Amino acid sequence: MSVITTRKEDGLLIVSSNNPPVNALGQAVRAGLAAAIKEASGDSEVRAVVIRCEGRTFFAGADITEFGKPPVGPSLPEVVDLIEASTKPVVAAIHGTALGGGLEVALGCHYRIAVPSAKLGLPEVKLGILPGAGGTQRLPRIVGVGDALQMIVTGDPIGAKKAADIGLVDRLADESALDADAIVFAKEIAGKASHPKSSERADKISEAAANPQVFEDFKQKNAKRLRGFEAPAACIEAVRAAVELPYADGVKKERTLFMKLVMGDQSKALRHVFFSERAASKIDDIPADTALIPIKKVGVLGAGTMGGGISMNFLSAGLPVTILEREQEALDRGVGIIRKNYERTASRGKMTDVQVEKAMGLLTPTLSYDDLADCDLVIEAVFENMDVKKEVLKTLDSIVKDGAILATNTSYLDVDEIAAVTKRPESVIGLHFFSPANIMRLLEIVRGDKTSASVLKTSMALSKQIKKVAVVAGVCHGFIGNRMLRQRQDQAQAIILEGAKPWDVDRVLTEFGLPMGPFQMADLAGLDLGWSKETSSSSTVREVLCERDRRGQKTGKGFYDYDENRRGSPSEEVEEIIAEFAAKSGKEQRDVSDQEILERLLYPMVNEGAKILEEGKAQRASDIDIVWLNGYGWPAYTGGPMFWADTVGLQSIVDGLKKHETAFGSGFEISKLLKEKAANGETFN
Ligand code: T1G
């Protein structure tokens, strides 16, 4: 069965695409579309054409799996030009998501009709490229430079209503009658003498032609968000070409920029991220027919920062939450913070007051464990202490109904040991949210030795429902993310004793693309976390700083000195404290290069990632990448620590680890898997 079929109806040629799951514009689809347009042009009975898609969505873009492979014609630009040049007017009937090449096909059509729920966008920049089938030249001509820049440089889709407002969509169809309304529309326009061609429009770009400052302003306004990414600047340059060059030259410029980006490392990394995020939701070794446990009511234990944030995820997804605290005051404070967070979101226009009240209406505060008895899932978010967690799980085990999932939000502790205090370890799982839990996308699903397939599969399905990117981790100290972070933190502490300045260490990591360095992070979190004056013994630089009232941003000084706007600057006193401490510890200080800082802090993370894979604590290397991208701000344009290691070359990583072996201390070992892959010239991904 061909993916593109045509049928004639009342003088119209209806062209249908059926290429599940998302009607990607693979070779067969492109060839089918080209043939359909030729069929219409050659058939005198045909007065107009409607292009529509079966399944859940209009074309969601070029087929990304074809990237990097030898191209097979017709190319998408050729198909889009063919549609626009068609002697019969063409209407695009849009539902679901018209994205990337899919929107470019629609821009090649003479008219666009969409259901109100449809989304339209050019997300190519998220894959490290730019629209390569005329989108950067046609879209500004239809919607103007301002909206085109916003859509192309951010890659964020817009709704059909907004698209209609800005002229991208000519008509909104009834949500349940797209095909019928598209046919009516096509018949209406069929009689017109001429039909609009996006590539020939100029009215919407004249304003920008008179004011080229619009491009600089846009760049400035988005500089912080786009830092480190190559594609956004190329997107702006392509849209500028649409304003400054004739269409044919603009398209050439677009193609040149596209080809450079698509062959580049950043696009390879971002395509890796695209498929890795989708792969992460697959659990390799559980049967597809594993039953899901219905989750209708959720319980959360602890109304502190984590408990409150966790609750909001379920409330925002429309699931009722019962939140338990020991004291009324703590309960009221927790509930108050949840409401304040929602109201702040509403004040930014990202929620309506009705939605705020709906979410708050689903929240039941309680001081009694009994109110959790009929929950389908209970998540404990109490103090990170093994005895406390065991006590809580034992109590839940005695109260909550059979078949319910008992989850712990521990960040480090042994989930199997916690599960063992219950009579139903198969129902126990780790759901490790990241703070702030209502914002951070990552969820580490920690699979215990006895966790059942149903509990695991249900947790993964639920993570999608609460819009998290979930990754399955095995039980080990710190699971995937924190276990690797530990390696970096240890080296950060060690390398400053050898002479690297804390602010140089942070600079090297932020220049690499991480949002913050370890010392900036420590000052933000507070150096006195887990510290007490009574037990302090100047045994670490951190202790000495705390003893000197340098406890971080909150005291105006930590590793950095802070001004009234909390802007940090290097501190001579800290330099002296570290030099003194190093001397006392018999450490000689020396100049440490940026390259050594990078290798010493990031290579051990990769090594630990390889050990996690070796031990089967992660299903695949790309899962580790997804953890670091969504939980620790690792720069997406490098693909994540394991993909980045492949880019650096595993042999270079091994050589670097060997070079710095002494600095890593006696217990350090290079992962067997890493050494093997390096020796065989293999990669992780
Ligand atoms: N190509 C190939 N496979 C794709 C695909 C695509 N464009 N989009 C999705 N898939 C696969 C995906 O890997 C998954 O596979 C399955 O479809 C379902 O996807 C010239 C060059 C459309 C919003 O960037 O954003 O056009 O895991 O799990 O959550 O200018 O998919 O089941 O094996 O994501 O409902 C531009 C990418 C391409 C859009 C649906 N287009 N797709 O989300 O399902 S570049 C995009 C999405 C381009 C031109 C350039 C989402 C979706 P599997 P899913 P979903």
XYZ file of C-alpha atoms and ligand atoms in Angstrom:
740
model
C 0.000 0.000 0.000
C 1.557 3.287 -1.072
C 1.943 5.846 1.687
C 0.400 8.477 -0.601
C -2.982 7.790 -2.202
C -5.195 10.026 -4.309
C -8.899 10.052 -5.081
C -11.010 12.347 -7.188
C -14.174 13.913 -5.745
C -16.311 16.626 -7.340
C -13.459 18.037 -9.404
C -11.028 17.867 -6.503
C -7.994 15.607 -6.108
C -7.750 14.497 -2.487
C -4.167 13.516 -1.697
C -3.812 11.444 1.503
C -0.655 10.489 3.372
C -0.656 7.457 5.590
C 2.889 7.044 7.004
C 2.552 6.266 10.740
C 3.389 7.220 13.373
C 3.780 10.906 12.415
C 3.647 11.089 8.568
C 7.354 11.886 8.411
C 8.292 13.124 4.926
C 10.427 10.150 3.999
C 11.413 9.389 0.384
C 8.207 7.473 -0.443
C 6.035 10.309 0.870
C 7.966 12.916 -1.105
C 7.820 10.867 -4.288
C 4.106 10.252 -3.734
C 3.372 13.951 -3.262
C 5.318 14.886 -6.389
C 3.425 12.278 -8.406
C 0.086 13.508 -7.056
C 0.792 17.099 -8.085
C 1.775 15.928 -11.559
C -1.422 13.849 -11.690
C -3.533 16.893 -10.802
C -1.790 19.140 -13.322
C -2.353 16.566 -16.040
C -6.056 15.977 -15.298
C -8.366 18.603 -16.720
C -11.236 17.495 -14.471
C -9.237 18.456 -11.448
C -9.876 22.070 -10.419
C -8.101 22.001 -7.037
C -6.082 19.725 -4.721
C -6.403 18.997 -1.011
C -3.401 17.526 0.834
C -4.357 15.778 4.103
C -2.910 13.160 6.406
C -4.318 10.031 8.056
C -3.554 9.170 11.659
C -2.779 11.488 14.551
C -1.005 14.254 12.670
C -0.239 16.218 9.496
C 3.380 15.831 8.297
C 5.606 16.222 11.392
C 8.659 17.039 9.334
C 11.389 15.454 7.298
C 12.255 11.881 8.286
C 15.065 12.489 10.762
C 16.237 8.875 10.436
C 17.247 9.702 6.830
C 19.742 12.372 7.958
C 23.342 11.550 7.309
C 22.346 8.926 4.705
C 22.854 9.416 0.931
C 19.915 11.563 -0.252
C 17.282 9.955 -2.525
C 15.105 12.269 -4.645
C 12.902 14.036 -5.002
C 14.237 16.381 -2.305
C 11.782 18.181 -0.080
C 12.590 21.637 -1.553
C 11.780 20.217 -5.019
C 8.448 18.828 -3.792
C 7.474 22.085 -2.094
C 8.390 24.112 -5.198
C 6.351 21.669 -7.312
C 3.316 22.189 -5.079
C 3.644 25.976 -5.208
C 4.089 25.916 -9.001
C 1.070 23.644 -9.440
C -1.396 24.872 -12.070
C -4.206 23.725 -9.785
C -4.581 25.480 -6.404
C -3.516 23.324 -3.437
C -5.072 23.434 0.053
C -3.306 21.960 3.086
C -5.714 20.427 5.620
C -3.887 20.476 8.947
C -4.501 18.521 12.157
C -2.142 17.435 14.959
C 1.303 18.984 14.400
C 2.450 20.578 11.115
C 6.141 20.740 11.967
C 9.366 21.438 10.111
C 9.183 20.117 6.563
C 5.486 19.516 7.212
C 4.838 23.228 7.693
C 7.110 23.954 4.728
C 4.854 21.716 2.582
C 1.879 23.704 3.878
C 3.704 26.972 3.077
C 4.169 25.679 -0.476
C 0.413 25.155 -0.697
C -1.652 28.145 -1.769
C -4.076 27.894 1.144
C -4.047 26.377 4.653
C -7.017 25.254 6.742
C -6.543 23.821 10.228
C -8.530 22.495 13.177
C -8.240 24.726 16.278
C -6.266 22.094 18.216
C -3.538 21.927 15.578
C -0.003 23.113 16.259
C 2.260 24.671 13.622
C 5.993 25.139 13.968
C 9.507 24.976 12.584
C 11.438 23.110 15.351
C 14.532 22.419 13.229
C 16.697 24.639 15.458
C 16.103 22.069 18.242
C 17.857 19.559 16.002
C 20.758 21.946 15.460
C 19.676 22.849 11.928
C 17.272 25.291 10.298
C 14.254 24.861 8.029
C 15.773 23.597 4.787
C 12.818 23.513 2.384
C 12.151 27.216 1.988
C 10.674 27.752 5.452
C 13.080 30.575 6.357
C 12.138 32.391 3.133
C 8.410 31.697 2.859
C 7.350 32.079 6.520
C 8.565 35.720 6.940
C 6.746 36.576 3.693
C 3.506 35.240 5.204
C 3.643 36.300 8.859
C 6.258 39.072 8.922
C 9.783 39.050 10.351
C 8.912 39.354 14.057
C 6.733 36.232 14.282
C 8.948 34.352 11.829
C 12.062 34.984 13.931
C 10.194 33.888 17.064
C 8.998 30.644 15.456
C 12.212 29.751 13.635
C 14.818 30.740 16.255
C 12.976 29.270 19.247
C 11.534 26.309 17.354
C 8.423 26.535 19.548
C 5.153 25.713 17.760
C 2.101 27.999 17.841
C -1.588 27.082 18.039
C -3.869 27.224 14.989
C -5.815 30.153 16.394
C -2.660 32.262 16.726
C -1.623 31.041 13.266
C -4.926 32.287 11.891
C -4.434 35.623 13.648
C -1.043 36.163 12.001
C -2.157 34.959 8.551
C -0.348 31.625 8.518
C -3.650 29.761 8.423
C -6.382 31.051 6.111
C -9.307 29.295 7.781
C -10.122 27.337 10.944
C -12.118 24.154 10.383
C -14.586 22.561 12.741
C -12.573 20.359 15.113
C -14.427 17.235 13.967
C -14.968 18.110 10.296
C -11.573 18.964 8.840
C -11.937 16.917 5.629
C -15.409 18.234 4.859
C -14.460 21.850 5.586
C -11.280 21.495 3.518
C -13.297 20.260 0.545
C -15.734 23.182 0.874
C -12.806 25.599 1.067
C -11.075 24.038 -1.940
C -14.199 24.302 -4.042
C -14.532 27.952 -3.016
C -11.022 28.922 -4.091
C -10.948 26.713 -7.177
C -12.800 29.348 -9.130
C -10.414 32.174 -8.336
C -8.377 33.632 -11.186
C -5.101 33.510 -9.309
C -3.774 32.027 -6.130
C -1.280 33.411 -3.591
C 2.268 32.028 -3.686
C 4.143 32.526 -0.430
C 7.489 32.936 -2.211
C 6.124 35.900 -4.170
C 4.731 37.839 -1.211
C 6.758 40.899 -0.137
C 4.261 43.044 1.764
C 5.060 41.474 5.128
C 8.856 41.891 4.855
C 9.015 45.503 3.695
C 8.862 46.829 7.265
C 11.968 44.871 8.285
C 13.719 45.935 5.092
C 13.353 49.487 6.384
C 14.487 48.541 9.873
C 17.299 45.912 9.845
C 17.911 46.633 13.578
C 15.127 44.117 14.231
C 17.631 41.284 13.774
C 20.220 42.648 16.257
C 17.503 43.383 18.783
C 16.197 39.844 18.520
C 19.701 38.426 18.930
C 20.349 40.548 22.057
C 17.010 39.700 23.602
C 17.608 35.958 23.271
C 21.376 35.874 23.770
C 21.313 34.171 27.202
C 18.910 31.410 26.183
C 20.738 30.649 22.944
C 24.256 30.701 24.410
C 26.488 27.992 22.898
C 24.076 26.885 20.163
C 25.221 27.440 16.542
C 21.880 27.054 14.731
C 19.988 30.088 16.132
C 22.429 32.596 14.635
C 22.162 30.817 11.278
C 18.359 30.982 11.540
C 18.530 34.764 12.021
C 20.932 35.092 9.073
C 18.556 33.063 6.864
C 15.540 35.212 7.794
C 17.632 38.334 7.179
C 18.360 36.914 3.684
C 14.609 36.673 3.095
C 14.401 40.431 3.645
C 17.597 41.488 1.874
C 17.766 39.067 -1.097
C 15.471 38.034 -3.932
C 13.655 34.772 -3.112
C 15.851 32.534 -5.290
C 19.041 33.893 -3.676
C 17.532 33.646 -0.209
C 16.773 29.981 -0.780
C 20.376 29.386 -1.872
C 21.568 31.061 1.328
C 19.216 28.875 3.343
C 20.560 25.744 1.649
C 24.191 26.697 2.295
C 23.500 27.338 5.965
C 21.439 24.146 6.241
C 24.119 21.903 4.733
C 26.799 23.333 7.040
C 24.685 22.751 10.138
C 23.327 19.308 9.274
C 26.884 17.965 8.866
C 28.021 19.612 12.124
C 28.652 18.006 15.541
C 25.939 20.027 17.267
C 23.193 18.729 14.980
C 24.441 15.164 15.352
C 24.333 15.661 19.125
C 20.849 17.187 19.113
C 19.484 14.444 16.842
C 20.984 11.971 19.308
C 19.087 13.777 22.072
C 15.835 13.615 20.081
C 15.933 9.847 19.682
C 17.480 9.245 23.141
C 14.582 10.984 24.882
C 12.205 8.656 23.065
C 14.332 5.576 23.707
C 14.523 6.331 27.442
C 10.830 5.538 27.879
C 11.355 2.000 26.591
C 12.024 -0.667 29.225
C 13.858 -3.455 27.459
C 13.105 -6.505 29.541
C 9.453 -6.279 30.513
C 6.761 -7.950 28.355
C 4.706 -5.551 26.210
C 1.493 -6.977 27.669
C 2.487 -6.130 31.260
C -0.576 -4.704 32.989
C -0.681 -1.087 34.097
C -1.906 -0.275 37.620
C -4.673 2.356 37.479
C -3.559 5.505 39.322
C -6.588 7.545 40.340
C -5.441 8.939 43.692
C -1.944 9.912 44.857
C -0.573 10.356 48.366
C 2.497 12.459 49.199
C 4.277 12.262 52.513
C 5.961 15.492 53.536
C 4.864 19.000 52.521
C 8.368 20.436 52.340
C 10.037 21.745 49.162
C 10.171 18.314 47.499
C 6.759 17.095 48.719
C 5.083 20.297 47.548
C 6.771 20.253 44.133
C 6.006 16.572 43.629
C 2.345 17.123 44.505
C 2.046 19.932 41.947
C 3.004 17.560 39.117
C -0.002 15.349 39.824
C -2.395 18.211 40.585
C -1.427 19.882 37.288
C -2.129 16.571 35.535
C -5.620 16.494 37.095
C -4.874 13.764 39.665
C -6.140 14.234 43.247
C -3.371 14.381 45.858
C -3.584 13.800 49.613
C -0.574 15.425 51.291
C 0.447 14.360 54.797
C 2.488 16.227 57.400
C 3.120 15.668 61.099
C 2.240 19.179 62.271
C -0.500 21.580 61.205
C 1.913 24.496 60.869
C 4.190 22.616 58.455
C 1.119 21.410 56.523
C -0.307 24.924 56.185
C 3.092 26.258 55.135
C 3.456 23.528 52.470
C -0.042 24.044 51.075
C 0.514 27.799 51.083
C 3.681 27.446 49.019
C 1.900 25.246 46.470
C -0.816 27.892 46.052
C 1.791 30.692 45.823
C 3.678 28.792 43.107
C 0.496 28.332 41.104
C -0.514 31.971 41.544
C 2.927 33.084 40.377
C 2.533 30.933 37.262
C -0.914 32.471 36.687
C 0.483 35.997 37.158
C 2.839 35.228 34.284
C -0.148 34.279 32.122
C 0.893 30.610 31.970
C -2.248 29.459 33.857
C -5.722 30.867 34.401
C -7.165 31.499 37.861
C -9.722 28.798 37.099
C -6.901 26.328 36.471
C -5.243 27.375 39.740
C -8.438 26.755 41.702
C -8.984 23.454 39.865
C -5.528 22.223 40.846
C -5.834 23.429 44.445
C -9.277 21.836 44.579
C -7.653 18.443 43.974
C -5.373 18.825 47.015
C -6.373 17.305 50.374
C -4.095 18.206 53.292
C -4.055 15.766 56.230
C -2.293 14.952 59.484
C -3.558 11.348 59.421
C -1.899 8.373 57.713
C -5.372 6.786 57.444
C -6.273 9.262 54.711
C -3.643 7.607 52.520
C -5.160 4.135 52.857
C -7.027 4.165 49.518
C -4.295 5.809 47.462
C -3.044 3.987 44.352
C 0.397 5.519 44.726
C 2.107 7.025 47.780
C 5.397 8.900 47.471
C 7.445 9.648 50.582
C 9.455 12.887 50.499
C 10.676 13.010 54.065
C 14.122 13.810 55.455
C 16.965 11.971 53.637
C 17.781 9.522 56.439
C 17.635 5.710 56.135
C 16.001 5.084 59.517
C 13.359 7.761 58.939
C 12.573 6.396 55.475
C 12.337 2.813 56.747
C 9.995 3.913 59.533
C 7.747 5.685 57.055
C 7.623 2.792 54.576
C 6.841 0.335 57.355
C 3.905 2.503 58.446
C 2.653 2.923 54.877
C 2.931 -0.836 54.379
C 0.599 -1.394 57.300
C -1.989 1.166 56.164
C -2.122 1.554 52.371
C -4.320 -0.841 50.383
C -2.858 -3.885 48.615
C -1.762 -3.333 45.053
C -0.836 0.300 45.646
C 2.631 1.534 44.676
C 4.868 2.679 47.540
C 7.526 5.058 46.239
C 10.522 6.725 47.863
C 11.947 10.029 46.672
C 15.410 9.266 48.047
C 18.298 10.831 46.096
C 20.958 8.336 47.139
C 19.773 5.639 49.537
C 19.437 1.902 48.901
C 15.880 1.349 47.647
C 16.161 -2.415 48.211
C 17.009 -1.876 51.871
C 14.027 0.461 52.220
C 11.736 -2.005 50.404
C 12.856 -4.841 52.633
C 11.061 -3.350 55.667
C 7.732 -3.885 53.881
C 5.813 -7.117 53.178
C 5.456 -6.037 49.529
C 8.914 -5.146 48.156
C 7.516 -5.837 44.664
C 5.335 -2.737 45.088
C 8.223 -0.496 46.156
C 10.065 1.737 43.679
C 12.283 4.832 43.751
C 10.818 7.952 42.120
C 13.701 10.419 42.329
C 12.409 13.886 41.447
C 14.830 16.813 41.013
C 14.388 20.138 42.776
C 12.312 22.175 42.071
C 10.207 19.071 41.409
C 7.371 20.925 39.676
C 9.877 22.427 37.179
C 12.719 19.967 36.578
C 11.812 17.557 33.744
C 13.932 14.632 34.905
C 12.632 11.683 36.921
C 14.956 8.823 37.838
C 12.797 5.715 38.221
C 14.831 3.490 40.531
C 14.075 -0.146 39.955
C 14.587 -2.349 43.027
C 15.590 -6.014 42.779
C 12.027 -7.031 43.591
C 10.120 -4.196 41.909
C 7.422 -5.771 39.727
C 7.129 -5.186 35.983
C 3.682 -3.621 36.500
C 4.964 -1.139 39.062
C 7.858 -0.220 36.749
C 5.721 0.122 33.616
C 3.074 2.105 35.500
C 5.708 4.497 36.845
C 7.048 5.082 33.321
C 3.558 5.683 31.919
C 2.771 8.044 34.817
C 5.927 10.036 34.158
C 4.587 10.887 30.689
C 1.258 11.900 32.219
C 3.039 14.396 34.504
C 5.247 15.564 31.595
C 8.540 14.225 32.959
C 11.402 12.668 31.034
C 11.929 9.448 32.936
C 14.958 7.198 32.959
C 15.201 3.790 34.631
C 18.102 3.457 37.062
C 19.287 0.462 39.093
C 19.936 0.582 42.829
C 23.382 1.976 43.585
C 24.550 4.946 45.675
C 23.292 8.095 43.966
C 21.727 6.126 41.088
C 22.879 7.591 37.725
C 23.068 11.370 38.089
C 24.320 11.911 41.621
C 26.728 8.973 41.393
C 28.460 10.632 38.434
C 28.187 14.100 40.005
C 30.120 12.803 43.027
C 33.147 12.104 40.813
C 33.130 15.665 39.534
C 32.662 17.204 42.965
C 35.519 15.147 44.435
C 37.888 16.303 41.699
C 36.749 19.911 42.081
C 37.693 19.812 45.765
C 41.013 18.098 44.976
C 42.119 20.327 42.114
C 41.784 23.607 44.050
C 44.295 22.253 46.554
C 46.707 21.769 43.666
C 46.413 25.385 42.591
C 43.357 25.715 40.357
C 41.250 28.682 41.469
C 37.579 27.922 42.255
C 36.503 30.660 39.829
C 38.686 29.178 37.070
C 37.139 25.757 37.633
C 33.665 27.290 37.386
C 34.649 29.317 34.293
C 35.928 26.224 32.486
C 32.652 24.367 33.145
C 30.392 27.295 32.264
C 32.392 27.921 29.081
C 31.861 24.249 28.331
C 28.150 25.016 28.525
C 27.086 23.920 32.017
C 24.802 26.434 33.733
C 26.994 26.676 36.813
C 30.308 25.434 38.196
C 30.644 23.368 41.394
C 31.716 26.305 43.561
C 28.983 28.642 42.350
C 26.516 25.773 42.975
C 27.923 25.198 46.486
C 27.617 28.889 47.372
C 24.012 28.930 46.070
C 22.998 25.835 48.048
C 24.895 27.030 51.150
C 28.263 25.701 52.332
C 26.823 24.901 55.778
C 24.428 22.219 54.434
C 25.081 19.320 56.839
C 27.718 21.404 58.735
C 27.649 22.200 62.473
C 29.822 24.583 64.417
C 30.063 22.132 67.295
C 31.543 19.290 65.243
C 33.513 21.390 62.767
C 37.245 20.585 62.777
C 38.762 22.457 59.800
C 39.119 19.112 58.052
C 38.065 20.479 54.649
C 38.281 23.823 52.888
C 34.501 23.946 53.155
C 34.631 23.588 56.949
C 37.253 26.313 57.208
C 35.106 28.635 55.099
C 32.086 27.964 57.303
C 34.159 28.543 60.432
C 35.098 31.942 58.879
C 31.390 32.712 58.307
C 31.827 32.283 54.585
C 28.727 30.094 54.173
C 27.727 31.070 50.658
C 25.474 33.601 48.956
C 23.237 33.827 52.039
C 26.127 35.275 54.070
C 27.380 37.433 51.196
C 30.541 35.354 50.941
C 31.529 31.760 50.360
C 33.982 30.637 47.718
C 33.161 34.033 46.168
C 32.522 37.491 47.593
C 29.016 38.707 46.695
C 27.740 42.250 46.113
C 24.235 43.420 47.051
C 22.928 41.917 43.761
C 24.442 38.554 44.692
C 27.010 38.893 41.877
C 30.059 36.824 42.830
C 33.687 37.883 42.421
C 36.968 36.047 43.145
C 38.138 36.350 46.767
C 41.721 36.874 47.902
C 40.794 35.601 51.365
C 39.566 32.322 49.859
C 42.739 32.009 47.802
C 44.753 32.385 51.049
C 42.538 29.912 52.931
C 42.998 27.291 50.201
C 46.769 27.865 49.935
C 47.093 27.575 53.722
C 44.979 24.410 53.788
C 46.977 22.903 50.911
C 50.258 23.645 52.655
C 48.959 22.002 55.861
C 47.921 18.959 53.791
C 51.333 18.844 52.140
C 49.903 19.747 48.755
C 52.099 21.804 46.473
C 50.258 24.439 44.460
C 50.975 24.886 40.726
C 49.403 26.406 37.601
C 46.616 24.165 36.353
C 45.554 24.507 32.711
C 41.939 24.810 31.606
C 42.310 21.544 29.666
C 43.456 19.722 32.793
C 40.511 21.138 34.757
C 38.107 19.911 32.071
C 39.677 16.441 31.893
C 39.929 16.024 35.652
C 36.297 16.988 36.238
C 34.511 15.460 33.257
C 36.488 12.338 32.323
C 35.863 10.626 35.707
C 32.150 11.275 35.175
C 32.302 9.436 31.853
C 34.246 6.660 33.535
C 31.597 6.366 36.240
C 28.931 6.366 33.527
C 30.691 3.420 31.911
C 30.724 1.583 35.262
C 27.000 2.266 35.652
C 26.480 0.641 32.237
C 28.801 -2.237 33.085
C 26.825 -2.934 36.257
C 23.511 -2.699 34.389
C 22.386 0.256 36.501
C 21.357 2.016 33.310
C 19.737 0.366 30.256
C 21.733 2.275 27.673
C 24.364 4.991 27.389
C 21.852 7.435 25.916
C 19.801 7.177 29.132
C 22.790 8.573 30.997
C 22.885 11.445 28.524
C 19.189 12.139 29.103
C 19.726 12.193 32.892
C 22.443 14.809 32.585
C 20.626 16.929 30.041
C 17.379 17.082 32.018
C 18.673 16.944 35.588
C 21.989 18.803 35.619
C 21.883 21.257 32.700
C 24.525 19.451 30.609
C 24.653 21.356 27.269
C 22.339 19.621 24.784
C 24.520 20.631 21.826
C 27.155 18.171 23.041
C 24.597 15.335 23.317
C 25.270 14.458 26.964
C 28.383 13.094 28.750
C 28.473 9.701 26.992
C 27.804 11.071 23.502
C 30.341 13.827 24.175
C 32.872 11.182 25.176
C 32.272 9.480 21.813
C 32.940 12.834 20.122
C 36.169 13.339 22.083
C 37.154 9.703 21.362
C 37.126 6.999 24.007
C 40.848 6.320 23.620
C 41.551 9.987 24.414
C 39.344 9.682 27.487
C 41.227 6.577 28.617
C 44.572 8.273 27.954
C 43.426 11.339 29.887
C 42.295 9.198 32.817
C 45.629 7.389 32.843
C 47.472 10.726 32.711
C 45.669 11.971 35.819
C 45.404 8.604 37.606
C 47.417 9.665 40.660
C 45.167 12.673 41.164
C 42.126 10.395 41.305
C 43.426 8.612 44.380
C 44.123 5.024 45.310
C 40.601 3.608 44.805
C 40.321 4.898 41.254
C 39.885 2.361 38.442
C 39.237 2.864 34.748
C 36.046 1.077 33.704
C 36.641 -2.227 31.915
C 33.878 -1.415 29.435
C 35.443 1.953 28.641
C 38.875 0.409 28.081
C 37.422 -2.334 25.879
C 35.404 0.064 23.738
C 38.400 2.384 23.402
C 40.661 -0.485 22.400
C 38.141 -1.690 19.812
C 37.572 1.799 18.423
C 33.936 1.584 19.480
C 31.586 4.214 20.896
C 28.967 4.217 23.657
C 26.099 5.215 21.394
N 11.343 11.667 11.674
C 11.453 10.360 12.039
N 10.834 9.805 13.133
C 10.063 10.617 13.847
C 9.906 12.004 13.537
C 10.575 12.517 12.383
N 10.466 13.796 12.006
N 9.081 12.547 14.467
C 8.746 11.552 15.317
N 9.322 10.400 14.957
C 9.180 9.095 15.622
C 9.745 9.087 17.043
O 11.111 8.808 17.049
C 8.919 7.986 17.702
O 9.479 6.762 17.321
C 7.569 8.125 17.030
O 7.796 8.851 15.807
C 6.570 8.887 17.840
O 7.161 10.119 18.221
C 13.708 20.133 5.718
C 14.970 18.950 7.750
C 5.557 14.950 16.153
C 5.360 16.212 18.244
O 11.527 18.084 14.658
O 8.432 16.664 17.788
O 11.757 18.834 8.840
O 10.198 5.984 19.542
O 7.225 9.646 20.682
O 5.194 12.493 21.764
O 13.116 21.732 7.218
O 7.580 13.362 17.554
O 8.056 5.220 18.599
O 10.226 4.467 17.559
O 7.767 11.942 19.775
O 3.288 12.179 20.125
C 11.403 18.627 11.999
C 9.882 15.889 15.520
C 12.257 17.596 11.364
C 9.389 17.087 14.810
C 4.916 13.739 18.194
N 10.365 17.980 12.781
N 8.833 15.128 16.171
O 5.231 13.632 19.537
O 5.417 11.074 19.709
S 13.602 18.362 10.499
C 10.520 17.754 14.088
C 8.216 15.575 17.286
C 12.896 18.996 9.071
C 13.097 20.367 7.032
C 13.838 19.762 8.175
C 7.251 14.634 17.934
C 5.770 14.905 17.578
P 9.482 5.555 18.306
P 6.954 10.704 19.692
P 4.711 12.330 20.371
